[in-house]
mmCIF file with all atom_site columns, C-alpha atoms in Angstrom:
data_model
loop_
_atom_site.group_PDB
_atom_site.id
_atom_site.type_symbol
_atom_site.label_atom_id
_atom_site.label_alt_id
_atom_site.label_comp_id
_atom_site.label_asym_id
_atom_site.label_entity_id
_atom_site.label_seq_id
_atom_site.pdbx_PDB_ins_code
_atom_site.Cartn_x
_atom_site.Cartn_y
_atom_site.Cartn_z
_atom_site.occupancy
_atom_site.B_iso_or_equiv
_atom_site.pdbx_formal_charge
_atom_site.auth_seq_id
_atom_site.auth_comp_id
_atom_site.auth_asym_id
_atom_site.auth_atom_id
_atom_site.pdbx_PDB_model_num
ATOM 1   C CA . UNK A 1 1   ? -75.295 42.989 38.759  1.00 56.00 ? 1   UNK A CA 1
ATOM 2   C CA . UNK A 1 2   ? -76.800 42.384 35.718  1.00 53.00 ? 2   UNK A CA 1
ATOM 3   C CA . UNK A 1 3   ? -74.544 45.004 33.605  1.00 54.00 ? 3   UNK A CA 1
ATOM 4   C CA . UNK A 1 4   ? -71.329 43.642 35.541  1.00 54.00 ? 4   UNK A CA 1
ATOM 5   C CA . UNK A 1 5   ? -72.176 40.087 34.175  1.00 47.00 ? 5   UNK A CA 1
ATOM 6   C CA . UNK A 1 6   ? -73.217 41.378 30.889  1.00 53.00 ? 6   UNK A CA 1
ATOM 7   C CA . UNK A 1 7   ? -69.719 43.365 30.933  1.00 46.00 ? 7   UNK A CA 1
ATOM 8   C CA . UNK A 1 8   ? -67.747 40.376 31.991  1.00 47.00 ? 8   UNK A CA 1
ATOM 9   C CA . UNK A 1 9   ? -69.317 38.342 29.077  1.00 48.00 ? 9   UNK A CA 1
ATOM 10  C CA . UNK A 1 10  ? -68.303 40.936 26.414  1.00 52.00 ? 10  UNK A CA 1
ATOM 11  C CA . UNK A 1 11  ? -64.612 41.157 27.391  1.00 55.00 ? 11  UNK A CA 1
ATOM 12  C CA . UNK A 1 12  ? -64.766 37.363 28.008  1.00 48.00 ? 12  UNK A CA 1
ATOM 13  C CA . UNK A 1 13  ? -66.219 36.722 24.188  1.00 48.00 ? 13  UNK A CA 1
ATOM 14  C CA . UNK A 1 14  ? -63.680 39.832 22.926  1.00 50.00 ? 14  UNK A CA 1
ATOM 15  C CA . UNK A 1 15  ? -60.648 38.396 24.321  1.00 51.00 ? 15  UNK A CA 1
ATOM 16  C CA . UNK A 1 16  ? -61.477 34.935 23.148  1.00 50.00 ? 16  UNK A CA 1
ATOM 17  C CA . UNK A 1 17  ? -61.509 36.572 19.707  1.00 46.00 ? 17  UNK A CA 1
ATOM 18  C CA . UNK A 1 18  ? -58.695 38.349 20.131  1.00 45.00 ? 18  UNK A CA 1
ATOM 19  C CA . UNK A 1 19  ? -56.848 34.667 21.050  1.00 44.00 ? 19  UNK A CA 1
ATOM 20  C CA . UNK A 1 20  ? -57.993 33.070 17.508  1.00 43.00 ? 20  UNK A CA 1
ATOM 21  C CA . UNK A 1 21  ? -57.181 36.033 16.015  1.00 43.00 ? 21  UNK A CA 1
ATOM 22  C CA . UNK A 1 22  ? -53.447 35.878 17.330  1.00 42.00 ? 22  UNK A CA 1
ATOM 23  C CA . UNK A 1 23  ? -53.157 32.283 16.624  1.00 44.00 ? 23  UNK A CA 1
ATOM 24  C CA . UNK A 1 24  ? -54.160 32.758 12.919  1.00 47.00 ? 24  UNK A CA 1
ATOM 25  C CA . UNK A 1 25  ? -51.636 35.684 12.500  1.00 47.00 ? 25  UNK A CA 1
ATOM 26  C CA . UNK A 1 26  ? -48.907 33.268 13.989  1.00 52.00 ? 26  UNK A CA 1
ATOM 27  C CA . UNK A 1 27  ? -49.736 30.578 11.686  1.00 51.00 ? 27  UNK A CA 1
ATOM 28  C CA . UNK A 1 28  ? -49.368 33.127 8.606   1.00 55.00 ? 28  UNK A CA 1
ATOM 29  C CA . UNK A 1 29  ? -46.391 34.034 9.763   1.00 56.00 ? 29  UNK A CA 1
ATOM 30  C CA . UNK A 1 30  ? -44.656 30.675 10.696  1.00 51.00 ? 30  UNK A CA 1
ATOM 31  C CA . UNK A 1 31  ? -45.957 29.553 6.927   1.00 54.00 ? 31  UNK A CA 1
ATOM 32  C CA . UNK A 1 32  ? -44.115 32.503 5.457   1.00 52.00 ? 32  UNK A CA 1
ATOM 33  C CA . UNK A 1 33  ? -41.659 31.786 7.887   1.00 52.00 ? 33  UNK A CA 1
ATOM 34  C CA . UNK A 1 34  ? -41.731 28.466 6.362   1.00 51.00 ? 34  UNK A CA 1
ATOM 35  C CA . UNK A 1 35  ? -41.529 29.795 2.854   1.00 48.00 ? 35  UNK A CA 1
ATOM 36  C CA . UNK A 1 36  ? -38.604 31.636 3.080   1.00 50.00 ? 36  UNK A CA 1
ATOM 37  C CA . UNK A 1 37  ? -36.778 28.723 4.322   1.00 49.00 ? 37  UNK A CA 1
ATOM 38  C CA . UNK A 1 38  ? -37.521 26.463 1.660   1.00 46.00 ? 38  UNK A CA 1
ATOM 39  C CA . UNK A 1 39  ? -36.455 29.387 -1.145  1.00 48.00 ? 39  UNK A CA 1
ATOM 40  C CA . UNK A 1 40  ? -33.497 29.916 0.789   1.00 48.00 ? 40  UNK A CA 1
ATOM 41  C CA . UNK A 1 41  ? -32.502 26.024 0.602   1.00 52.00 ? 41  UNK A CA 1
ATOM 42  C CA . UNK A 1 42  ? -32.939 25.376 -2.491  1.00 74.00 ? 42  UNK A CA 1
ATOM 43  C CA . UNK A 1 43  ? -30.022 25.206 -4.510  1.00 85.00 ? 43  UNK A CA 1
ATOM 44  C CA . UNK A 1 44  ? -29.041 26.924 -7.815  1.00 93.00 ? 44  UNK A CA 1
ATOM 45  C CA . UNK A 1 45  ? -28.179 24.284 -10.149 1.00 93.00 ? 45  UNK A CA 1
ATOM 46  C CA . UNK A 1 46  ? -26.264 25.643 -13.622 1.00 92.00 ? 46  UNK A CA 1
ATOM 47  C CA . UNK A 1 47  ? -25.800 22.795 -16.290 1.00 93.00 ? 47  UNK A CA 1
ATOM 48  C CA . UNK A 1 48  ? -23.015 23.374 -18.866 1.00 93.00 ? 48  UNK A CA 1
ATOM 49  C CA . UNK A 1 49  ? -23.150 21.185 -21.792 1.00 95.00 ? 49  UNK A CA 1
ATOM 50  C CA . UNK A 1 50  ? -20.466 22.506 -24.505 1.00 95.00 ? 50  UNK A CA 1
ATOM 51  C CA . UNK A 1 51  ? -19.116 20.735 -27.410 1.00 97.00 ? 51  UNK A CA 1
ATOM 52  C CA . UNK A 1 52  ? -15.628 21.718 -29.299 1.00 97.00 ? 52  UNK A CA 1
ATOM 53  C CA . UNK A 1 53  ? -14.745 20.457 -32.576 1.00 98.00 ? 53  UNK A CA 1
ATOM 54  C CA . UNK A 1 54  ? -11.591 21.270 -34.857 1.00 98.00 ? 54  UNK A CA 1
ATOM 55  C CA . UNK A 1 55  ? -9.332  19.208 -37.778 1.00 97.00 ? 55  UNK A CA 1
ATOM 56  C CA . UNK A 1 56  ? -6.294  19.146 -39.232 1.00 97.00 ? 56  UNK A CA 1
ATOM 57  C CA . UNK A 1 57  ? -5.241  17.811 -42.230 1.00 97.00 ? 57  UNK A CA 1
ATOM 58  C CA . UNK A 1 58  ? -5.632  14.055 -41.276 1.00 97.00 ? 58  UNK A CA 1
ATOM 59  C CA . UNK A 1 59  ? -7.299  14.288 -38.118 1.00 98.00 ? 59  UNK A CA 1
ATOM 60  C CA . UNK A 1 60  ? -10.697 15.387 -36.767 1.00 98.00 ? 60  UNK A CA 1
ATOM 61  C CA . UNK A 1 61  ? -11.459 15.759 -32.901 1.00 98.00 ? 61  UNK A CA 1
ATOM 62  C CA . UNK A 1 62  ? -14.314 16.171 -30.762 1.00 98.00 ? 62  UNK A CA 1
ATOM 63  C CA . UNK A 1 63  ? -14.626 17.159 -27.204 1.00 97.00 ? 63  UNK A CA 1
ATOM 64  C CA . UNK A 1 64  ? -17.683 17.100 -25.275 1.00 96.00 ? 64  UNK A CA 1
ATOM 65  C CA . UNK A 1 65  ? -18.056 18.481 -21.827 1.00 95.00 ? 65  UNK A CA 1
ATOM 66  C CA . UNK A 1 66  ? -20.788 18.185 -19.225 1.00 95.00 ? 66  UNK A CA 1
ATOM 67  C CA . UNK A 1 67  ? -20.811 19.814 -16.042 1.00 93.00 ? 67  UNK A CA 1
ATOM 68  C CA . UNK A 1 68  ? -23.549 20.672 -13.311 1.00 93.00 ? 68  UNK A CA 1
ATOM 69  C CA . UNK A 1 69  ? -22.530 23.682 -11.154 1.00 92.00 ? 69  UNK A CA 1
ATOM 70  C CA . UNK A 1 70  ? -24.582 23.907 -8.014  1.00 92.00 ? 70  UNK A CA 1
ATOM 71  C CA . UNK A 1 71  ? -24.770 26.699 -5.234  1.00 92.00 ? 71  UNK A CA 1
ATOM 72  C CA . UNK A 1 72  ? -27.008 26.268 -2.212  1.00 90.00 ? 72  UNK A CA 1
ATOM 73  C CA . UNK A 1 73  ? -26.969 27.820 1.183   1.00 88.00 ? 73  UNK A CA 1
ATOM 74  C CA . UNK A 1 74  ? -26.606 25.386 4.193   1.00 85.00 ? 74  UNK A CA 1
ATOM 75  C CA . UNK A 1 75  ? -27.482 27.370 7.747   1.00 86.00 ? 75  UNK A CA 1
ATOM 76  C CA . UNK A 1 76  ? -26.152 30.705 6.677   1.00 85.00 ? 76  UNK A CA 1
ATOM 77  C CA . UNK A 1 77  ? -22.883 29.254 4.845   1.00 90.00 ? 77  UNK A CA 1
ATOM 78  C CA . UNK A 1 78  ? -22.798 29.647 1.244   1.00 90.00 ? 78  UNK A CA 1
ATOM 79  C CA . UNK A 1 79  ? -22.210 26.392 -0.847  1.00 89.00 ? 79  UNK A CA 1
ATOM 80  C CA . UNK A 1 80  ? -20.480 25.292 -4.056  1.00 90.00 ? 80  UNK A CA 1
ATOM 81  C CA . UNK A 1 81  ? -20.343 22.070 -6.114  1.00 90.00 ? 81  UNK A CA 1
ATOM 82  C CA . UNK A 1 82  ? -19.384 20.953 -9.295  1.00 92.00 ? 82  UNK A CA 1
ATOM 83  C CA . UNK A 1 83  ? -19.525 17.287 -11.267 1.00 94.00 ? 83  UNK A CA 1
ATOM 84  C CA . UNK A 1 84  ? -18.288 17.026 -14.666 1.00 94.00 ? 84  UNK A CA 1
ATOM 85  C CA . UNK A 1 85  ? -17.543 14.708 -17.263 1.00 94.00 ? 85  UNK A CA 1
ATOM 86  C CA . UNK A 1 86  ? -15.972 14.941 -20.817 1.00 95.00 ? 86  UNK A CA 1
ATOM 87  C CA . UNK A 1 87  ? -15.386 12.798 -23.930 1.00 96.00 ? 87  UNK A CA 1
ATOM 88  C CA . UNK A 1 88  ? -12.623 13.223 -26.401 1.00 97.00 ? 88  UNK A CA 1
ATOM 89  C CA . UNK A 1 89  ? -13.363 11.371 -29.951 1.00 98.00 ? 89  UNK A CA 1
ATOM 90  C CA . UNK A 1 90  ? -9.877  11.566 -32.504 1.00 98.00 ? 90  UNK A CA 1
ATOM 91  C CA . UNK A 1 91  ? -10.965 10.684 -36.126 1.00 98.00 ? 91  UNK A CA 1
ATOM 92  C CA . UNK A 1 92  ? -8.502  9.904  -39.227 1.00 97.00 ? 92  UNK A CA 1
ATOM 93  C CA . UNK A 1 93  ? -9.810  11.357 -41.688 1.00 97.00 ? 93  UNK A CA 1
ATOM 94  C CA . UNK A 1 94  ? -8.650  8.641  -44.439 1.00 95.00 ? 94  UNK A CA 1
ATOM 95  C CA . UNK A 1 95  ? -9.117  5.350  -44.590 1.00 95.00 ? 95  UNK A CA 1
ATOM 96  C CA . UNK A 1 96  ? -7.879  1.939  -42.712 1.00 95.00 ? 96  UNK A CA 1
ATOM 97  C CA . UNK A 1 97  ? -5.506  0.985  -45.112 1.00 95.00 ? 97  UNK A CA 1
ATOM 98  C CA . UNK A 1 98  ? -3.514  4.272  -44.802 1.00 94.00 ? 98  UNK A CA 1
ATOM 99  C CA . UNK A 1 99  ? -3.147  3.450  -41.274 1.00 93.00 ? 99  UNK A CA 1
ATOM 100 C CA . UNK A 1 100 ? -2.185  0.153  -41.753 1.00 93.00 ? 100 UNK A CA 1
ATOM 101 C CA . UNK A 1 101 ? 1.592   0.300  -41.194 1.00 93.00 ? 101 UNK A CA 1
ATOM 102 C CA . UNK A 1 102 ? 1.161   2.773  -37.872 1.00 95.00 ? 102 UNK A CA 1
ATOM 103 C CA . UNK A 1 103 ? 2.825   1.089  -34.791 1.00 96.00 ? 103 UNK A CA 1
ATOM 104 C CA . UNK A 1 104 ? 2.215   4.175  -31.905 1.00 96.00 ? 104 UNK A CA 1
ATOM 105 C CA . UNK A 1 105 ? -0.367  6.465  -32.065 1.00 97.00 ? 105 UNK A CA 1
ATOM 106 C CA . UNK A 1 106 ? 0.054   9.176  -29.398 1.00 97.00 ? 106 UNK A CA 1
ATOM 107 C CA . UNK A 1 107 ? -3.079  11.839 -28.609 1.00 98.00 ? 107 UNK A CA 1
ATOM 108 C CA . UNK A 1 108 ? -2.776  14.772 -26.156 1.00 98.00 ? 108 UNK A CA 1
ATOM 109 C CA . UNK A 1 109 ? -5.409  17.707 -25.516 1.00 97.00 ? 109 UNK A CA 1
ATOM 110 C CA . UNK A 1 110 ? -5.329  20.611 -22.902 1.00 96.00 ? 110 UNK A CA 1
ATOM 111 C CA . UNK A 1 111 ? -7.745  22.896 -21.624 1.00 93.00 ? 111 UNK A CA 1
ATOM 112 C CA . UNK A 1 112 ? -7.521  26.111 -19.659 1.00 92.00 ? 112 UNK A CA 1
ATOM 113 C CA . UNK A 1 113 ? -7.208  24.106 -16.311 1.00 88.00 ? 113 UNK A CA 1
ATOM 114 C CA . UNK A 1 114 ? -6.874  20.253 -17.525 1.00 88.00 ? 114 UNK A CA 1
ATOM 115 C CA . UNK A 1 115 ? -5.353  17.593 -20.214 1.00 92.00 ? 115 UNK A CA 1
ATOM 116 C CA . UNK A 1 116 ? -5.362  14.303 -20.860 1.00 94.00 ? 116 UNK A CA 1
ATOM 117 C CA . UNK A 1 117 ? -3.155  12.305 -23.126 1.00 96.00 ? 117 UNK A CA 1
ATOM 118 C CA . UNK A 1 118 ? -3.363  8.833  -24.698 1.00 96.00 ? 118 UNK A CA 1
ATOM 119 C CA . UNK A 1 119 ? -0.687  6.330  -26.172 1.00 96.00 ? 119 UNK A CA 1
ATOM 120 C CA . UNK A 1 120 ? -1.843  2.861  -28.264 1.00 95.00 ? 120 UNK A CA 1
ATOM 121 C CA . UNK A 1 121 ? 0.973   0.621  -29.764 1.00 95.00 ? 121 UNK A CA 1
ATOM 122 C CA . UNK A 1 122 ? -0.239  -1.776 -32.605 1.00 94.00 ? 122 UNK A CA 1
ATOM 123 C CA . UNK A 1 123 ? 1.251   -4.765 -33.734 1.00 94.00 ? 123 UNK A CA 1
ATOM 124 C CA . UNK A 1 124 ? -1.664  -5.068 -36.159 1.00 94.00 ? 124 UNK A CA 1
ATOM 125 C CA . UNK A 1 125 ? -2.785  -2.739 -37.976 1.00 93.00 ? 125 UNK A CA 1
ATOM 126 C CA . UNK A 1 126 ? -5.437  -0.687 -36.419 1.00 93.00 ? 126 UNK A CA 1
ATOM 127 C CA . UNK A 1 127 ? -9.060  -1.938 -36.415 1.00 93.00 ? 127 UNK A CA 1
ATOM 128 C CA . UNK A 1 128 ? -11.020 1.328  -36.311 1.00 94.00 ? 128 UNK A CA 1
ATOM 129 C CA . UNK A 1 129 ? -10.241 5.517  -37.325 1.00 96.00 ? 129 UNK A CA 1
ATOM 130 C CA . UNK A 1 130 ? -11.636 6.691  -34.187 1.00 97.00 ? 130 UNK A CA 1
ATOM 131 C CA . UNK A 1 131 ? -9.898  6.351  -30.627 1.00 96.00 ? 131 UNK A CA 1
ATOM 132 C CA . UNK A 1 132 ? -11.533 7.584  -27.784 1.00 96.00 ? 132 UNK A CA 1
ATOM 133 C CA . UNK A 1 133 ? -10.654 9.118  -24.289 1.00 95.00 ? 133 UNK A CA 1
ATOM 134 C CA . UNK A 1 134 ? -13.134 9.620  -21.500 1.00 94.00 ? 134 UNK A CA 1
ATOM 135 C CA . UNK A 1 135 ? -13.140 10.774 -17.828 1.00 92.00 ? 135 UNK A CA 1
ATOM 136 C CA . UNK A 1 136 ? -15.222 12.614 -15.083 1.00 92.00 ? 136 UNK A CA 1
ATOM 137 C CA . UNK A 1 137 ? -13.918 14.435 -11.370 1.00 91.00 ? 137 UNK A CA 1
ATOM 138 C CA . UNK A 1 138 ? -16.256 16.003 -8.756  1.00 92.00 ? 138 UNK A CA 1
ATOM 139 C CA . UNK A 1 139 ? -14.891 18.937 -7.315  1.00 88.00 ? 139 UNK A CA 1
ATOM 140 C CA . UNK A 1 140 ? -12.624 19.753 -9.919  1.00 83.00 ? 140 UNK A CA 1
ATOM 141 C CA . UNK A 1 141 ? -11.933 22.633 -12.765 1.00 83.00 ? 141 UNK A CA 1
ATOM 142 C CA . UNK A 1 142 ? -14.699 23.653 -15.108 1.00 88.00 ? 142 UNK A CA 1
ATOM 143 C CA . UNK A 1 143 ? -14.098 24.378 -18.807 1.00 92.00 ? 143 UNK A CA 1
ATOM 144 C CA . UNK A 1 144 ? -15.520 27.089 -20.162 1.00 92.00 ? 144 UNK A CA 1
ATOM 145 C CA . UNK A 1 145 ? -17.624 27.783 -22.833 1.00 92.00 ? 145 UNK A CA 1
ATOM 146 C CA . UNK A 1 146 ? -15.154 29.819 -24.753 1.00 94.00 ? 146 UNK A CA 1
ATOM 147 C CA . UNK A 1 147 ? -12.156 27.885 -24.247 1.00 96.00 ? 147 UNK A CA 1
ATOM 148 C CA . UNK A 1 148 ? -9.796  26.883 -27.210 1.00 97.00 ? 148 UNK A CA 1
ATOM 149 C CA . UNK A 1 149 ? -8.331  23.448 -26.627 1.00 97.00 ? 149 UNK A CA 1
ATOM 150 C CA . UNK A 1 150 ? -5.492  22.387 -28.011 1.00 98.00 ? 150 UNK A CA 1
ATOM 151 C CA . UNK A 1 151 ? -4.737  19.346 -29.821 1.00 98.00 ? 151 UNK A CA 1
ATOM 152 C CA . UNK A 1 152 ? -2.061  17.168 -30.529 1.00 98.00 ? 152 UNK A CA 1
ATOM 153 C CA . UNK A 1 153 ? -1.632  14.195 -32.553 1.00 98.00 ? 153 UNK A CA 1
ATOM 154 C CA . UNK A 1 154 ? 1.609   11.825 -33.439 1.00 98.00 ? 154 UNK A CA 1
ATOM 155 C CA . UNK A 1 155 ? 1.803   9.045  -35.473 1.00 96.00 ? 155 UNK A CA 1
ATOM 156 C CA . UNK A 1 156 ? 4.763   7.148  -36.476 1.00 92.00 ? 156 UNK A CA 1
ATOM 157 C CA . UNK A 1 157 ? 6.638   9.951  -38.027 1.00 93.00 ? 157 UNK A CA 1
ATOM 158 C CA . UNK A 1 158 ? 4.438   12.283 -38.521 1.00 96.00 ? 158 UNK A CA 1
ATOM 159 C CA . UNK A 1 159 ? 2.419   14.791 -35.861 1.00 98.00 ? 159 UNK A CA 1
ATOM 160 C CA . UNK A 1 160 ? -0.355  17.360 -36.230 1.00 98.00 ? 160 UNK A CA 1
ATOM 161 C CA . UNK A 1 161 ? -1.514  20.128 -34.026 1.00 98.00 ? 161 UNK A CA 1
ATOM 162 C CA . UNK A 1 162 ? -4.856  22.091 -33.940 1.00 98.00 ? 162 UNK A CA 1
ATOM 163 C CA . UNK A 1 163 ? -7.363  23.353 -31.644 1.00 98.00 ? 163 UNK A CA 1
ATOM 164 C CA . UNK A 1 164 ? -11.417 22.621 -31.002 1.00 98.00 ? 164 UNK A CA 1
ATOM 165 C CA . UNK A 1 165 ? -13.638 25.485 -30.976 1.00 97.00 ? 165 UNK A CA 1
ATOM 166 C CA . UNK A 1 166 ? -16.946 25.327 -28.880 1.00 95.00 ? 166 UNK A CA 1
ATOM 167 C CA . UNK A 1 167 ? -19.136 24.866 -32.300 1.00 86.00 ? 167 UNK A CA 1
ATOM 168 C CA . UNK A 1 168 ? -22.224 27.091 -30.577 1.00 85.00 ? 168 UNK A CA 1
ATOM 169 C CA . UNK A 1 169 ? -20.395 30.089 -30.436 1.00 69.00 ? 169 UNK A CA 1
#
């Protein structure tokens, strides 16, 4: 009797080891579990920050782009994002008094997938040499890092084209 108890106690004590033993391997495995889940959601975030410059013989532009790109996963099904956000600065590269007499001033630029275009009338003489453009989209076209955009300028009589080089490549 005493060996049967004795017996009893050992597979009792072994299987109650056996038990914690299980329940630690499940928690390892619902933590890598875990783990893989969390690499799996997070998202791949790409920030493009390019800047093109270029001049002509009177004028001098500018165009700065910034865009975040993001791809994530959400329950199997692949993802894609994108915000963005430029600034286009047009310099004369002389002084006020040369513009003095301009009544229209009309701006245009283009990219591989966008444009934007600008038109100021003056019945003073302008106040500054720089004019400005701005604008953002979510969802839309990205430019590029090697892109050549095209500019062009008119004023009064007279009109200028040239094109903006990113000025890191």
């Amino acid at each position: 009797m005493k060996k049967i108890l004795t017996l009893l106690f050992t597979i009792l004590v072994l299987t109650a080891c056996t038990e914690v033993t299980k329940n630690e391997i499940n928690k390892e495995e619902i933590n890598k579990e875990e783990i893989n889940k969390e690499e799996i959601n997070k998202d791949k975030v790409t920030n493009n920050n390019y800047k093109f410059i270029g001049e002509s013989e009177h004028w001098k532009a500018e165009y700065s782009y910034k865009g975040t790109e993001t791809w994530g996963d959400n329950d199997g099904t692949k993802t894609y994002s994108n915000k963005d956000s430029y600034e286009f600065i047009l310099k004369y590269k002389g002084s006020l008094e040369e513009l003095s007499s301009m009544q229209k001033l009309e701006y245009s630029f283009k990219t591989l997938t966008s444009s934007g275009e600008a038109t100021e009338e003056f019945t003073d003489p302008p106040k500054e040499l720089i004019f400005t453009s701005k604008g953002s989209s979510e969802g839309g076209a990205k430019v590029n890092e090697d892109e050549v955009i095209q500019v062009n300028v008119k004023w009064d009589e007279f009109e200028e084209s040239f094109e903006l080089y990113n000025k890191n490549k």
